[in-house]
């Protein structure tokens, strides 16, 4: 069941991107939108949303010879670029902010989405997220999270390559 909180009278409607909304609908994913006070960093989002850092998925956009990739990992961990390169046999580096803005042009700056498939991007999923009972991620703005069960998240990410490529902060 999809649950969307209603905006209070006079309040702005939440800004989940249409790209994500349509992709989740096409994949028949059950989710809910969770509003939170405006926050930009994933550590702050976790804190103001009362979500554990290991349940909040963050997206790190990478650039390699074959184009852009999205590495999806828990917000309380860092991507290990050397490990990602070894696992997926591709030299990768962090994308620039301009590259992220260009690929996610319907998102607020800095709000890259873990569901890179919706944008035609290859996704690499860190195994630490595959163990969670619930997963949250940004909806394309800095005021809304998408929440779904771990099972739904696994279904959403079923076509993604995965491995252990993050390290504790």
PDB file of C-alpha atoms in Angstrom:
ATOM      1  CA  UNK A   1       0.000   0.000   0.000  1.00  0.00           C
ATOM      2  CA  UNK A   2       1.290   3.441  -0.927  1.00  0.00           C
ATOM      3  CA  UNK A   3       0.856   6.019   1.818  1.00  0.00           C
ATOM      4  CA  UNK A   4       1.401   9.688   1.152  1.00  0.00           C
ATOM      5  CA  UNK A   5       0.995  12.164   4.019  1.00  0.00           C
ATOM      6  CA  UNK A   6      -1.262  15.081   3.176  1.00  0.00           C
ATOM      7  CA  UNK A   7       0.188  18.577   3.290  1.00  0.00           C
ATOM      8  CA  UNK A   8      -1.310  20.871   5.882  1.00  0.00           C
ATOM      9  CA  UNK A   9      -3.467  23.696   4.546  1.00  0.00           C
ATOM     10  CA  UNK A  10      -1.201  26.391   3.131  1.00  0.00           C
ATOM     11  CA  UNK A  11       1.868  24.117   3.228  1.00  0.00           C
ATOM     12  CA  UNK A  12       3.874  23.175   0.185  1.00  0.00           C
ATOM     13  CA  UNK A  13       3.190  19.777  -1.327  1.00  0.00           C
ATOM     14  CA  UNK A  14       6.096  17.370  -0.903  1.00  0.00           C
ATOM     15  CA  UNK A  15       8.475  17.289  -3.804  1.00  0.00           C
ATOM     16  CA  UNK A  16       9.145  13.636  -4.581  1.00  0.00           C
ATOM     17  CA  UNK A  17      10.343  13.736  -8.166  1.00  0.00           C
ATOM     18  CA  UNK A  18       7.935  12.473 -10.797  1.00  0.00           C
ATOM     19  CA  UNK A  19      10.745  10.264 -12.124  1.00  0.00           C
ATOM     20  CA  UNK A  20      10.928   8.372  -8.821  1.00  0.00           C
ATOM     21  CA  UNK A  21       7.173   8.323  -8.275  1.00  0.00           C
ATOM     22  CA  UNK A  22       6.545   6.829 -11.717  1.00  0.00           C
ATOM     23  CA  UNK A  23       9.398   4.336 -11.394  1.00  0.00           C
ATOM     24  CA  UNK A  24       8.144   3.062  -8.022  1.00  0.00           C
ATOM     25  CA  UNK A  25       4.646   2.786  -9.453  1.00  0.00           C
ATOM     26  CA  UNK A  26       5.906   0.898 -12.545  1.00  0.00           C
ATOM     27  CA  UNK A  27       7.796  -1.529 -10.277  1.00  0.00           C
ATOM     28  CA  UNK A  28       4.713  -1.945  -8.047  1.00  0.00           C
ATOM     29  CA  UNK A  29       6.682  -1.018  -4.913  1.00  0.00           C
ATOM     30  CA  UNK A  30       4.875  -0.330  -1.637  1.00  0.00           C
ATOM     31  CA  UNK A  31       6.295   2.761   0.025  1.00  0.00           C
ATOM     32  CA  UNK A  32       5.435   5.809   2.064  1.00  0.00           C
ATOM     33  CA  UNK A  33       6.654   9.371   1.913  1.00  0.00           C
ATOM     34  CA  UNK A  34       8.003  10.686   5.213  1.00  0.00           C
ATOM     35  CA  UNK A  35       8.361  14.466   5.618  1.00  0.00           C
ATOM     36  CA  UNK A  36      11.213  15.819   7.721  1.00  0.00           C
ATOM     37  CA  UNK A  37      12.689  19.225   8.557  1.00  0.00           C
ATOM     38  CA  UNK A  38      14.916  20.496   5.754  1.00  0.00           C
ATOM     39  CA  UNK A  39      18.374  18.912   5.968  1.00  0.00           C
ATOM     40  CA  UNK A  40      21.043  18.366   3.334  1.00  0.00           C
ATOM     41  CA  UNK A  41      23.615  15.931   4.748  1.00  0.00           C
ATOM     42  CA  UNK A  42      22.586  12.317   5.253  1.00  0.00           C
ATOM     43  CA  UNK A  43      23.848  12.346   8.846  1.00  0.00           C
ATOM     44  CA  UNK A  44      21.631  15.342   9.615  1.00  0.00           C
ATOM     45  CA  UNK A  45      18.675  13.795   7.745  1.00  0.00           C
ATOM     46  CA  UNK A  46      19.019  10.621   9.821  1.00  0.00           C
ATOM     47  CA  UNK A  47      19.148  12.662  13.018  1.00  0.00           C
ATOM     48  CA  UNK A  48      16.129  14.918  12.297  1.00  0.00           C
ATOM     49  CA  UNK A  49      14.113  11.985  10.890  1.00  0.00           C
ATOM     50  CA  UNK A  50      14.941   9.626  13.774  1.00  0.00           C
ATOM     51  CA  UNK A  51      16.191   7.022  11.293  1.00  0.00           C
ATOM     52  CA  UNK A  52      19.208   4.822  12.009  1.00  0.00           C
ATOM     53  CA  UNK A  53      22.167   5.612   9.738  1.00  0.00           C
ATOM     54  CA  UNK A  54      22.421   1.996   8.605  1.00  0.00           C
ATOM     55  CA  UNK A  55      18.811   2.164   7.332  1.00  0.00           C
ATOM     56  CA  UNK A  56      19.199   5.435   5.405  1.00  0.00           C
ATOM     57  CA  UNK A  57      20.498   4.710   1.903  1.00  0.00           C
ATOM     58  CA  UNK A  58      22.676   7.335   0.305  1.00  0.00           C
ATOM     59  CA  UNK A  59      23.701   7.599  -3.323  1.00  0.00           C
ATOM     60  CA  UNK A  60      27.241   8.345  -4.408  1.00  0.00           C
ATOM     61  CA  UNK A  61      27.521   9.134  -8.104  1.00  0.00           C
ATOM     62  CA  UNK A  62      30.620   7.781  -9.805  1.00  0.00           C
ATOM     63  CA  UNK A  63      32.135   8.407 -13.211  1.00  0.00           C
ATOM     64  CA  UNK A  64      33.984   5.712 -15.135  1.00  0.00           C
ATOM     65  CA  UNK A  65      35.003   4.780 -18.661  1.00  0.00           C
ATOM     66  CA  UNK A  66      31.556   3.323 -19.346  1.00  0.00           C
ATOM     67  CA  UNK A  67      29.658   6.347 -17.982  1.00  0.00           C
ATOM     68  CA  UNK A  68      28.001   7.185 -14.707  1.00  0.00           C
ATOM     69  CA  UNK A  69      27.210   4.766 -11.909  1.00  0.00           C
ATOM     70  CA  UNK A  70      25.427   5.088  -8.589  1.00  0.00           C
ATOM     71  CA  UNK A  71      26.890   3.406  -5.521  1.00  0.00           C
ATOM     72  CA  UNK A  72      24.189   2.905  -2.873  1.00  0.00           C
ATOM     73  CA  UNK A  73      25.305   2.404   0.703  1.00  0.00           C
ATOM     74  CA  UNK A  74      24.204   3.120   4.276  1.00  0.00           C
ATOM     75  CA  UNK A  75      24.545   6.780   5.261  1.00  0.00           C
ATOM     76  CA  UNK A  76      26.751   5.907   8.247  1.00  0.00           C
ATOM     77  CA  UNK A  77      29.415   4.365   5.977  1.00  0.00           C
ATOM     78  CA  UNK A  78      31.802   5.661   3.302  1.00  0.00           C
ATOM     79  CA  UNK A  79      32.300   4.283  -0.193  1.00  0.00           C
ATOM     80  CA  UNK A  80      35.653   2.576  -0.727  1.00  0.00           C
ATOM     81  CA  UNK A  81      36.490   3.500  -4.339  1.00  0.00           C
ATOM     82  CA  UNK A  82      39.379   1.033  -4.535  1.00  0.00           C
ATOM     83  CA  UNK A  83      37.109  -1.797  -3.436  1.00  0.00           C
ATOM     84  CA  UNK A  84      34.368  -0.755  -5.908  1.00  0.00           C
ATOM     85  CA  UNK A  85      36.957  -0.695  -8.716  1.00  0.00           C
ATOM     86  CA  UNK A  86      38.139  -4.202  -7.774  1.00  0.00           C
ATOM     87  CA  UNK A  87      34.633  -5.640  -7.421  1.00  0.00           C
ATOM     88  CA  UNK A  88      33.199  -4.246 -10.638  1.00  0.00           C
ATOM     89  CA  UNK A  89      36.385  -4.138 -12.759  1.00  0.00           C
ATOM     90  CA  UNK A  90      36.091  -0.496 -13.713  1.00  0.00           C
ATOM     91  CA  UNK A  91      38.174   2.549 -12.789  1.00  0.00           C
ATOM     92  CA  UNK A  92      35.770   4.884 -11.053  1.00  0.00           C
ATOM     93  CA  UNK A  93      36.025   8.313  -9.505  1.00  0.00           C
ATOM     94  CA  UNK A  94      33.573  10.586  -7.754  1.00  0.00           C
ATOM     95  CA  UNK A  95      31.380  12.600 -10.116  1.00  0.00           C
ATOM     96  CA  UNK A  96      31.437  16.371  -9.826  1.00  0.00           C
ATOM     97  CA  UNK A  97      28.515  18.334  -8.390  1.00  0.00           C
ATOM     98  CA  UNK A  98      27.786  19.623 -11.920  1.00  0.00           C
ATOM     99  CA  UNK A  99      27.609  16.046 -13.217  1.00  0.00           C
ATOM    100  CA  UNK A 100      25.241  15.066 -10.396  1.00  0.00           C
ATOM    101  CA  UNK A 101      23.011  18.099 -11.077  1.00  0.00           C
ATOM    102  CA  UNK A 102      22.941  17.241 -14.793  1.00  0.00           C
ATOM    103  CA  UNK A 103      21.945  13.569 -14.271  1.00  0.00           C
ATOM    104  CA  UNK A 104      19.412  14.342 -11.530  1.00  0.00           C
ATOM    105  CA  UNK A 105      18.051  17.530 -13.056  1.00  0.00           C
ATOM    106  CA  UNK A 106      14.617  17.139 -11.450  1.00  0.00           C
ATOM    107  CA  UNK A 107      16.117  16.847  -7.940  1.00  0.00           C
ATOM    108  CA  UNK A 108      17.248  19.543  -5.556  1.00  0.00           C
ATOM    109  CA  UNK A 109      21.032  20.071  -5.796  1.00  0.00           C
ATOM    110  CA  UNK A 110      22.789  17.456  -3.680  1.00  0.00           C
ATOM    111  CA  UNK A 111      19.755  15.154  -3.476  1.00  0.00           C
ATOM    112  CA  UNK A 112      21.019  12.284  -5.634  1.00  0.00           C
ATOM    113  CA  UNK A 113      18.628   9.342  -5.620  1.00  0.00           C
ATOM    114  CA  UNK A 114      19.669   5.745  -4.830  1.00  0.00           C
ATOM    115  CA  UNK A 115      17.195   4.523  -7.442  1.00  0.00           C
ATOM    116  CA  UNK A 116      19.562   5.302 -10.312  1.00  0.00           C
ATOM    117  CA  UNK A 117      17.744   2.769 -12.501  1.00  0.00           C
ATOM    118  CA  UNK A 118      14.934   5.330 -12.844  1.00  0.00           C
ATOM    119  CA  UNK A 119      17.490   7.620 -14.517  1.00  0.00           C
ATOM    120  CA  UNK A 120      19.009   4.912 -16.705  1.00  0.00           C
ATOM    121  CA  UNK A 121      22.099   4.499 -14.505  1.00  0.00           C
ATOM    122  CA  UNK A 122      23.852   1.311 -13.424  1.00  0.00           C
ATOM    123  CA  UNK A 123      23.521   0.811  -9.662  1.00  0.00           C
ATOM    124  CA  UNK A 124      25.988  -0.879  -7.335  1.00  0.00           C
ATOM    125  CA  UNK A 125      24.389  -1.872  -4.038  1.00  0.00           C
ATOM    126  CA  UNK A 126      26.416  -2.310  -0.865  1.00  0.00           C
ATOM    127  CA  UNK A 127      25.614  -5.566   0.922  1.00  0.00           C
ATOM    128  CA  UNK A 128      25.155  -3.750   4.255  1.00  0.00           C
ATOM    129  CA  UNK A 129      21.827  -2.367   3.015  1.00  0.00           C
ATOM    130  CA  UNK A 130      20.560  -5.787   1.975  1.00  0.00           C
ATOM    131  CA  UNK A 131      20.279  -6.815   5.640  1.00  0.00           C
ATOM    132  CA  UNK A 132      17.894  -4.060   6.768  1.00  0.00           C
ATOM    133  CA  UNK A 133      14.270  -4.610   7.774  1.00  0.00           C
ATOM    134  CA  UNK A 134      13.423  -1.055   6.655  1.00  0.00           C
ATOM    135  CA  UNK A 135      15.152   1.286   4.219  1.00  0.00           C
ATOM    136  CA  UNK A 136      14.777   5.042   3.748  1.00  0.00           C
ATOM    137  CA  UNK A 137      16.177   7.330   1.051  1.00  0.00           C
ATOM    138  CA  UNK A 138      15.800  10.879  -0.200  1.00  0.00           C
ATOM    139  CA  UNK A 139      12.865  11.552  -2.507  1.00  0.00           C
ATOM    140  CA  UNK A 140      14.646  14.170  -4.618  1.00  0.00           C
ATOM    141  CA  UNK A 141      14.282  17.091  -2.265  1.00  0.00           C
ATOM    142  CA  UNK A 142      15.769  17.757   1.147  1.00  0.00           C
ATOM    143  CA  UNK A 143      12.484  17.473   3.043  1.00  0.00           C
ATOM    144  CA  UNK A 144      11.072  14.061   2.150  1.00  0.00           C
ATOM    145  CA  UNK A 145      12.217  10.481   2.613  1.00  0.00           C
ATOM    146  CA  UNK A 146      10.901   7.406   0.858  1.00  0.00           C
ATOM    147  CA  UNK A 147      10.381   4.537   3.318  1.00  0.00           C
ATOM    148  CA  UNK A 148       9.853   0.897   2.386  1.00  0.00           C
ATOM    149  CA  UNK A 149      10.425  -2.504   3.874  1.00  0.00           C
ATOM    150  CA  UNK A 150      13.767  -4.173   3.304  1.00  0.00           C
ATOM    151  CA  UNK A 151      11.980  -6.783   1.186  1.00  0.00           C
ATOM    152  CA  UNK A 152      10.517  -4.108  -1.096  1.00  0.00           C
ATOM    153  CA  UNK A 153      13.936  -2.428  -1.328  1.00  0.00           C
ATOM    154  CA  UNK A 154      15.518  -5.754  -2.317  1.00  0.00           C
ATOM    155  CA  UNK A 155      12.858  -6.168  -4.989  1.00  0.00           C
ATOM    156  CA  UNK A 156      13.483  -2.617  -6.228  1.00  0.00           C
ATOM    157  CA  UNK A 157      17.239  -3.262  -6.422  1.00  0.00           C
ATOM    158  CA  UNK A 158      16.975  -6.825  -7.795  1.00  0.00           C
ATOM    159  CA  UNK A 159      18.815  -6.019 -11.043  1.00  0.00           C
ATOM    160  CA  UNK A 160      21.689  -4.202  -9.341  1.00  0.00           C
ATOM    161  CA  UNK A 161      25.164  -5.604  -8.903  1.00  0.00           C
ATOM    162  CA  UNK A 162      26.116  -5.846  -5.258  1.00  0.00           C
ATOM    163  CA  UNK A 163      29.066  -6.406  -2.985  1.00  0.00           C
ATOM    164  CA  UNK A 164      30.777  -5.273   0.195  1.00  0.00           C
ATOM    165  CA  UNK A 165      32.318  -1.934  -0.780  1.00  0.00           C
ATOM    166  CA  UNK A 166      31.732   0.398   2.141  1.00  0.00           C
ATOM    167  CA  UNK A 167      33.686   1.036   5.295  1.00  0.00           C
ATOM    168  CA  UNK A 168      32.711   2.547   8.656  1.00  0.00           C
ATOM    169  CA  UNK A 169      33.262   6.264   9.007  1.00  0.00           C
TER     170      UNK A 169
END
